Structure formats: C-alpha cells, structure tokens
mmCIF file of C-alpha atoms in Angstrom:
data_model
loop_
_atom_site.group_PDB
_atom_site.id
_atom_site.type_symbol
_atom_site.label_atom_id
_atom_site.label_comp_id
_atom_site.label_asym_id
_atom_site.label_seq_id
_atom_site.Cartn_x
_atom_site.Cartn_y
_atom_site.Cartn_z
ATOM 1 C CA MET A 1 -68.046 -19.878 -7.555
ATOM 2 C CA ALA A 2 -65.874 -20.017 -10.500
ATOM 3 C CA SER A 3 -67.564 -21.376 -13.544
ATOM 4 C CA PRO A 4 -66.663 -25.095 -14.482
ATOM 5 C CA TYR A 5 -66.602 -24.036 -18.298
ATOM 6 C CA ALA A 6 -63.793 -21.421 -17.854
ATOM 7 C CA GLN A 7 -60.937 -23.609 -17.990
ATOM 8 C CA ASP A 8 -59.280 -22.049 -15.028
ATOM 9 C CA GLY A 9 -56.232 -23.241 -14.101
ATOM 10 C CA PHE A 10 -54.318 -23.820 -17.455
ATOM 11 C CA GLY A 11 -52.547 -21.518 -19.606
ATOM 12 C CA ILE A 12 -53.873 -22.597 -22.857
ATOM 13 C CA GLY A 13 -57.610 -23.530 -23.524
ATOM 14 C CA PHE A 14 -59.816 -24.127 -26.352
ATOM 15 C CA GLU A 15 -63.640 -23.750 -27.044
ATOM 16 C CA TRP A 16 -66.272 -23.173 -29.803
ATOM 17 C CA GLY A 17 -68.254 -20.134 -31.132
ATOM 18 C CA PRO A 18 -69.234 -16.643 -29.622
ATOM 19 C CA VAL A 19 -70.795 -18.179 -26.507
ATOM 20 C CA GLY A 20 -67.376 -20.371 -25.753
ATOM 21 C CA ALA A 21 -65.430 -17.207 -26.507
ATOM 22 C CA ARG A 22 -67.269 -15.178 -23.987
ATOM 23 C CA VAL A 23 -66.809 -18.213 -21.075
ATOM 24 C CA VAL A 24 -63.137 -18.913 -21.907
ATOM 25 C CA ALA A 25 -61.431 -16.014 -21.216
ATOM 26 C CA GLY A 26 -57.810 -15.283 -22.265
ATOM 27 C CA ASP A 27 -55.340 -12.721 -22.687
ATOM 28 C CA ILE A 28 -54.613 -13.907 -26.149
ATOM 29 C CA VAL A 29 -57.321 -15.243 -28.064
ATOM 30 C CA ALA A 30 -56.986 -16.994 -31.591
ATOM 31 C CA VAL A 31 -60.262 -16.773 -33.800
ATOM 32 C CA VAL A 32 -60.097 -19.706 -36.104
ATOM 33 C CA ASP A 33 -62.594 -19.937 -39.174
ATOM 34 C CA VAL A 34 -60.381 -21.818 -41.628
ATOM 35 C CA LEU A 35 -62.952 -21.844 -44.607
ATOM 36 C CA SER A 36 -63.641 -18.272 -44.336
ATOM 37 C CA PHE A 37 -63.077 -15.388 -42.392
ATOM 38 C CA THR A 38 -59.151 -16.033 -40.952
ATOM 39 C CA THR A 39 -57.934 -17.463 -44.235
ATOM 40 C CA ALA A 40 -59.414 -14.399 -45.933
ATOM 41 C CA VAL A 41 -57.766 -12.214 -43.137
ATOM 42 C CA THR A 42 -54.325 -13.932 -43.630
ATOM 43 C CA VAL A 43 -54.553 -13.273 -47.489
ATOM 44 C CA ALA A 44 -55.325 -9.916 -47.157
ATOM 45 C CA ALA A 45 -52.309 -9.330 -44.542
ATOM 46 C CA ASP A 46 -50.056 -11.026 -47.042
ATOM 47 C CA LEU A 47 -50.788 -8.257 -49.380
ATOM 48 C CA GLY A 48 -50.878 -5.418 -46.872
ATOM 49 C CA ILE A 49 -54.773 -4.984 -46.727
ATOM 50 C CA ASP A 50 -55.906 -3.796 -43.257
ATOM 51 C CA VAL A 51 -59.238 -5.676 -42.446
ATOM 52 C CA TYR A 52 -61.925 -4.235 -40.233
ATOM 53 C CA PRO A 53 -64.195 -7.131 -38.858
ATOM 54 C CA TYR A 54 -68.063 -6.617 -38.992
ATOM 55 C CA ARG A 55 -70.877 -8.554 -37.998
ATOM 56 C CA TRP A 56 -73.505 -8.225 -40.740
ATOM 57 C CA ARG A 57 -73.342 -6.897 -44.289
ATOM 58 C CA ASP A 58 -76.180 -4.375 -43.980
ATOM 59 C CA GLU A 59 -76.678 -0.681 -44.186
ATOM 60 C CA THR A 60 -74.647 0.001 -40.902
ATOM 61 C CA ALA A 61 -71.790 -1.975 -42.766
ATOM 62 C CA VAL A 62 -71.997 0.429 -45.372
ATOM 63 C CA THR A 63 -72.048 3.567 -43.366
ATOM 64 C CA TYR A 64 -68.876 1.841 -41.366
ATOM 65 C CA ALA A 65 -66.880 1.218 -44.465
ATOM 66 C CA GLU A 66 -67.437 4.947 -45.813
ATOM 67 C CA HIS A 67 -66.482 6.098 -42.520
ATOM 68 C CA HIS A 68 -63.215 4.383 -42.564
ATOM 69 C CA GLY A 69 -62.593 4.829 -46.409
ATOM 70 C CA ALA A 70 -62.805 1.093 -46.711
ATOM 71 C CA LYS A 71 -63.745 -1.260 -49.610
ATOM 72 C CA LEU A 72 -66.881 -3.391 -48.167
ATOM 73 C CA ALA A 73 -66.936 -6.920 -48.922
ATOM 74 C CA VAL A 74 -70.199 -8.352 -50.415
ATOM 75 C CA GLY A 75 -71.487 -11.846 -49.890
ATOM 76 C CA ARG A 76 -69.344 -14.816 -51.657
ATOM 77 C CA SER A 77 -72.576 -15.660 -54.037
ATOM 78 C CA GLU A 78 -73.150 -11.855 -55.047
ATOM 79 C CA ALA A 79 -69.771 -10.960 -55.925
ATOM 80 C CA GLY A 80 -68.861 -9.817 -59.636
ATOM 81 C CA PRO A 81 -65.179 -10.123 -61.210
ATOM 82 C CA ASP A 82 -64.190 -6.779 -59.616
ATOM 83 C CA ASP A 83 -65.965 -7.364 -56.272
ATOM 84 C CA VAL A 84 -64.117 -8.486 -53.148
ATOM 85 C CA SER A 85 -66.092 -11.179 -50.672
ATOM 86 C CA LEU A 86 -65.221 -13.550 -48.007
ATOM 87 C CA SER A 87 -63.624 -15.651 -50.774
ATOM 88 C CA ALA A 88 -59.846 -15.729 -50.113
ATOM 89 C CA ALA A 89 -59.523 -16.283 -53.952
ATOM 90 C CA SER A 90 -61.495 -12.669 -54.598
ATOM 91 C CA ILE A 91 -58.936 -11.100 -52.220
ATOM 92 C CA ARG A 92 -55.977 -12.452 -53.720
ATOM 93 C CA ARG A 93 -56.943 -11.115 -57.072
ATOM 94 C CA VAL A 94 -58.036 -7.636 -56.000
ATOM 95 C CA THR A 95 -55.730 -4.554 -56.447
ATOM 96 C CA GLY A 96 -55.734 -0.836 -55.229
ATOM 97 C CA ILE A 97 -57.287 -1.479 -52.163
ATOM 98 C CA THR A 98 -55.526 -1.130 -48.535
ATOM 99 C CA LYS A 99 -58.568 -1.661 -46.308
ATOM 100 C CA LEU A 100 -61.424 -3.723 -46.385
ATOM 101 C CA VAL A 101 -64.633 -4.245 -44.171
ATOM 102 C CA LEU A 102 -65.229 -7.855 -43.959
ATOM 103 C CA PRO A 103 -68.402 -8.893 -42.426
ATOM 104 C CA SER A 104 -69.333 -12.608 -41.117
ATOM 105 C CA PRO A 105 -71.505 -14.336 -38.857
ATOM 106 C CA ASN A 106 -69.009 -16.462 -37.350
ATOM 107 C CA GLY A 107 -65.199 -15.645 -37.305
ATOM 108 C CA SER A 108 -65.815 -11.675 -37.618
ATOM 109 C CA THR A 109 -68.373 -11.632 -35.227
ATOM 110 C CA ILE A 110 -66.365 -13.548 -32.477
ATOM 111 C CA ALA A 111 -63.659 -11.074 -33.219
ATOM 112 C CA LYS A 112 -65.839 -8.358 -32.852
ATOM 113 C CA LEU A 113 -67.224 -9.699 -29.751
ATOM 114 C CA LEU A 114 -63.536 -10.313 -28.016
ATOM 115 C CA SER A 115 -62.336 -6.898 -29.050
ATOM 116 C CA ASP A 116 -64.504 -5.547 -26.462
ATOM 117 C CA SER A 117 -63.122 -7.803 -23.790
ATOM 118 C CA GLY A 118 -59.742 -6.243 -23.749
ATOM 119 C CA ALA A 119 -57.964 -9.576 -24.810
ATOM 120 C CA THR A 120 -55.474 -9.490 -27.795
ATOM 121 C CA VAL A 121 -57.260 -10.986 -30.761
ATOM 122 C CA LEU A 122 -55.336 -12.928 -33.706
ATOM 123 C CA ALA A 123 -56.739 -14.067 -36.702
ATOM 124 C CA VAL A 124 -55.334 -17.823 -37.326
ATOM 125 C CA SER A 125 -55.774 -20.370 -39.886
ATOM 126 C CA LEU A 126 -53.589 -23.179 -41.298
ATOM 127 C CA ARG A 127 -51.900 -20.905 -43.369
ATOM 128 C CA ASN A 128 -50.471 -19.022 -40.486
ATOM 129 C CA ARG A 129 -50.912 -21.329 -37.548
ATOM 130 C CA ARG A 130 -46.869 -22.114 -37.306
ATOM 131 C CA ALA A 131 -46.415 -17.971 -37.606
ATOM 132 C CA ALA A 132 -49.158 -17.234 -35.310
ATOM 133 C CA ALA A 133 -47.940 -19.374 -32.481
ATOM 134 C CA ASP A 134 -44.379 -18.301 -32.627
ATOM 135 C CA TRP A 135 -45.914 -14.569 -32.374
ATOM 136 C CA VAL A 136 -47.458 -15.819 -29.046
ATOM 137 C CA LYS A 137 -44.356 -17.426 -27.973
ATOM 138 C CA ARG A 138 -42.480 -13.956 -28.458
ATOM 139 C CA HIS A 139 -45.528 -11.761 -27.185
ATOM 140 C CA GLY A 140 -47.389 -14.056 -24.647
ATOM 141 C CA ALA A 141 -45.035 -14.973 -21.777
ATOM 142 C CA GLY A 142 -47.093 -15.433 -18.783
ATOM 143 C CA ARG A 143 -50.454 -14.894 -20.380
ATOM 144 C CA LYS A 144 -53.182 -17.218 -20.714
ATOM 145 C CA VAL A 145 -53.801 -18.082 -24.310
ATOM 146 C CA VAL A 146 -57.241 -19.634 -25.893
ATOM 147 C CA ALA A 147 -58.056 -20.583 -29.395
ATOM 148 C CA ILE A 148 -61.864 -20.217 -30.482
ATOM 149 C CA ALA A 149 -63.186 -22.445 -33.194
ATOM 150 C CA ALA A 150 -65.793 -20.468 -34.977
ATOM 151 C CA GLY A 151 -67.665 -23.408 -36.484
ATOM 152 C CA GLU A 152 -70.556 -22.842 -38.570
ATOM 153 C CA ARG A 153 -74.466 -22.841 -38.364
ATOM 154 C CA TRP A 154 -77.169 -25.156 -39.110
ATOM 155 C CA LYS A 155 -80.344 -23.738 -40.546
ATOM 156 C CA ASP A 156 -82.079 -23.389 -37.189
ATOM 157 C CA GLY A 157 -79.213 -21.179 -35.924
ATOM 158 C CA SER A 158 -77.681 -23.565 -33.814
ATOM 159 C CA LEU A 159 -73.951 -24.143 -33.760
ATOM 160 C CA ARG A 160 -72.263 -26.716 -36.240
ATOM 161 C CA PRO A 161 -68.871 -27.583 -35.016
ATOM 162 C CA ALA A 162 -66.685 -27.610 -38.280
ATOM 163 C CA VAL A 163 -63.876 -30.028 -38.179
ATOM 164 C CA GLU A 164 -61.491 -27.752 -40.052
ATOM 165 C CA ASP A 165 -61.644 -25.097 -37.241
ATOM 166 C CA LEU A 166 -60.808 -27.772 -34.945
ATOM 167 C CA TRP A 167 -57.894 -28.800 -36.788
ATOM 168 C CA GLY A 168 -56.844 -25.361 -37.252
ATOM 169 C CA ALA A 169 -57.336 -24.636 -33.649
ATOM 170 C CA GLY A 170 -55.312 -27.645 -32.769
ATOM 171 C CA GLY A 171 -52.487 -26.905 -35.077
ATOM 172 C CA PHE A 172 -52.112 -23.389 -33.565
ATOM 173 C CA LEU A 173 -52.231 -24.762 -30.150
ATOM 174 C CA SER A 174 -49.561 -27.768 -30.984
ATOM 175 C CA GLY A 175 -47.000 -24.887 -32.391
ATOM 176 C CA LEU A 176 -47.217 -23.346 -28.923
ATOM 177 C CA GLU A 177 -45.250 -26.418 -27.522
ATOM 178 C CA GLY A 178 -46.833 -25.491 -24.087
ATOM 179 C CA ASP A 179 -47.493 -28.338 -21.518
ATOM 180 C CA ASN A 180 -50.169 -26.683 -19.578
ATOM 181 C CA LEU A 181 -53.386 -27.348 -21.649
ATOM 182 C CA SER A 182 -56.572 -27.962 -20.667
ATOM 183 C CA PRO A 183 -58.433 -31.040 -21.462
ATOM 184 C CA GLU A 184 -60.292 -29.575 -24.226
ATOM 185 C CA ALA A 185 -57.170 -27.822 -25.897
ATOM 186 C CA ARG A 186 -55.437 -31.314 -25.621
ATOM 187 C CA ALA A 187 -58.040 -32.663 -27.472
ATOM 188 C CA ALA A 188 -57.786 -30.221 -30.090
ATOM 189 C CA VAL A 189 -54.204 -30.769 -30.374
ATOM 190 C CA ALA A 190 -54.725 -34.371 -30.828
ATOM 191 C CA ALA A 191 -57.632 -33.847 -33.776
ATOM 192 C CA TYR A 192 -54.558 -32.058 -35.430
ATOM 193 C CA ASP A 193 -51.707 -34.250 -34.762
ATOM 194 C CA ALA A 194 -53.911 -37.183 -36.442
ATOM 195 C CA VAL A 195 -54.925 -35.652 -39.770
ATOM 196 C CA ALA A 196 -51.731 -33.355 -40.285
ATOM 197 C CA ASP A 197 -49.942 -35.262 -43.104
ATOM 198 C CA GLU A 198 -53.438 -35.700 -44.778
ATOM 199 C CA LEU A 199 -54.691 -32.319 -44.391
ATOM 200 C CA PRO A 200 -54.927 -30.977 -48.114
ATOM 201 C CA ALA A 201 -56.918 -33.830 -49.204
ATOM 202 C CA LEU A 202 -59.390 -34.106 -45.698
ATOM 203 C CA LEU A 203 -59.870 -30.475 -46.067
ATOM 204 C CA HIS A 204 -61.511 -30.844 -49.309
ATOM 205 C CA GLU A 205 -63.347 -33.943 -48.418
ATOM 206 C CA CYS A 206 -64.791 -32.513 -44.971
ATOM 207 C CA ALA A 207 -68.147 -31.291 -44.834
ATOM 208 C CA GLY A 208 -67.112 -27.800 -45.413
ATOM 209 C CA GLY A 209 -64.791 -28.449 -47.907
ATOM 210 C CA ARG A 210 -67.479 -30.113 -49.821
ATOM 211 C CA GLU A 211 -70.002 -27.456 -49.353
ATOM 212 C CA LEU A 212 -67.702 -24.794 -50.894
ATOM 213 C CA THR A 213 -66.818 -27.051 -53.811
ATOM 214 C CA GLN A 214 -70.188 -27.299 -54.362
ATOM 215 C CA TYR A 215 -71.052 -23.736 -54.598
ATOM 216 C CA GLY A 216 -68.239 -23.230 -56.750
ATOM 217 C CA PHE A 217 -65.512 -21.866 -54.400
ATOM 218 C CA SER A 218 -62.688 -24.952 -54.682
ATOM 219 C CA GLU A 219 -60.222 -22.333 -55.027
ATOM 220 C CA ASP A 220 -61.111 -20.921 -51.504
ATOM 221 C CA VAL A 221 -60.545 -24.446 -50.302
ATOM 222 C CA ALA A 222 -57.413 -24.828 -52.067
ATOM 223 C CA ILE A 223 -55.966 -21.662 -50.442
ATOM 224 C CA ALA A 224 -56.829 -22.933 -47.032
ATOM 225 C CA THR A 225 -54.754 -25.681 -47.292
ATOM 226 C CA GLU A 226 -51.727 -23.642 -47.628
ATOM 227 C CA VAL A 227 -50.357 -24.912 -44.306
ATOM 228 C CA ASP A 228 -47.566 -22.657 -42.724
ATOM 229 C CA GLU A 229 -47.202 -20.949 -46.205
ATOM 230 C CA SER A 230 -47.864 -17.576 -44.497
ATOM 231 C CA ASP A 231 -46.005 -15.471 -42.019
ATOM 232 C CA SER A 232 -48.430 -12.691 -41.320
ATOM 233 C CA VAL A 233 -50.399 -12.555 -37.942
ATOM 234 C CA PRO A 234 -53.217 -10.376 -38.344
ATOM 235 C CA VAL A 235 -53.865 -8.679 -34.596
ATOM 236 C CA LEU A 236 -57.106 -6.626 -33.779
ATOM 237 C CA GLU A 237 -56.442 -3.165 -32.379
ATOM 238 C CA GLY A 238 -58.691 -0.166 -32.225
ATOM 239 C CA GLY A 239 -61.368 -2.449 -34.716
ATOM 240 C CA THR A 240 -58.612 -2.937 -37.358
ATOM 241 C CA MET A 241 -56.791 -6.231 -38.035
ATOM 242 C CA PHE A 242 -53.129 -5.463 -39.292
ATOM 243 C CA ARG A 243 -50.199 -7.568 -39.731
ATOM 244 C CA SER A 244 -47.865 -7.573 -36.620
ATOM 245 C CA THR A 245 -44.205 -8.677 -36.398
#
C-alpha cells in the first residue's frame, strides 16, 4: 500500500526535514535552508567555490576535507578572521580557496541523505529561488519536483519548522509556475506569496533572523534577504555541489 505521506500523483511536492525527505521522493529535490546552509552554498557558487556537504564537523570531516584537498568550515562561533564557517559573510570574504567542506546538521545532512537516493539535488535559498526554478523548467520536463524545507532543531533534537525555509521553498515552487502541486506545496507557495513584498524586514524579524542577529550574525541575515540576486544553481553530483547552467 502506498504511503499516504508520499504526495503521490502530484508533480510538485513539499515536505520538512530529513524524515520528510525520505518519505516524499522526487526526481529533482530542492533543499532549502535559508539562514544557513543553502544561502552559504549559493554565495560559494557565486565565487566559483565547489561545496562538499558533510553531516558533522568531527575527525571524519577533517579526513574528508584532506582527501579532497578542500578547506573545512568551522562553527560560526569558533571562526576567526581568516576562517570559513556556515556564515555566508565569512564565505564572501574568503580568498584563495576553490573547494569547501561545509558541515551542517540540517541542510547539509539532508543533501547528503538525498545524494544516495538517485535524485538530482539542488541547493535553493531566497537568493537563487528564481534561477533554480528556471533551471528546473529547462532540465526537469516530466520529472517530479520536491522542495524540502530543512528547518531547525529544538534543544531536545526535535524538528523546529523554520518559517524562513517555508518561504524559501514556497518562493522556489512559485517560480516553477506549475499547476500540479500537492496540497502541501500549495500551502508553501501561499506562505511565500503572503510575504513576498515584505521579505527583507520579515526575515530579520522571524525567530531565525532574531537568533542570528542576537549571536552577532546580522550580516548573514542581510545576505539571505538578497532575493533573486544570485543566478547560481548549485547541483550535487558525486558528493560535490557545483554551479550548474
């Protein structure tokens, strides 16, 4: 019996987190982590830096980075002036690197999970939501498209749906201009449409934006508000996210 959660019969779907990514299979899957991973990836792609998603920053990540001859990103709070982290601002300032291992417990973890499923995985944020939708319209004829909002984590490890990821996913799905959306995908599009004209301000005022600002990363929030300013479409192939055309 087919899973009632799989959104079968629809060409465009939407779900949350790594569990949702396993349940709602798509031929093309957009991972959306607006205030962290996918905005950082689009900034890296704009600079010609290939990104290697990784689940955690531990000793295995160090070995993985060394194997690929890549720079390993550190935690936001640990980064010094010359370090690179999940902070999009730190990536924008960096010079002299072409490969970056970027661990994160949400967006990066989902991207790694999906890379084993055979799906084409895209990194989507508000910065490139229009470019990514256009890429799908060129390359995705007849293929099921799903957006996965990464969300965040409460202290007990449970999923915290993050409204900025809902907006990013809805903005991408809206750009597809399709009419075969699941009810979940329609709800995401409606959420984006409701705030599209107010996004810069609302992104600063949502819980995730306030959290980053409180921790001293308001510049990252500002970069995330650069709606449609990037034409980079990072695609995951062979463990690497590189800019596709």
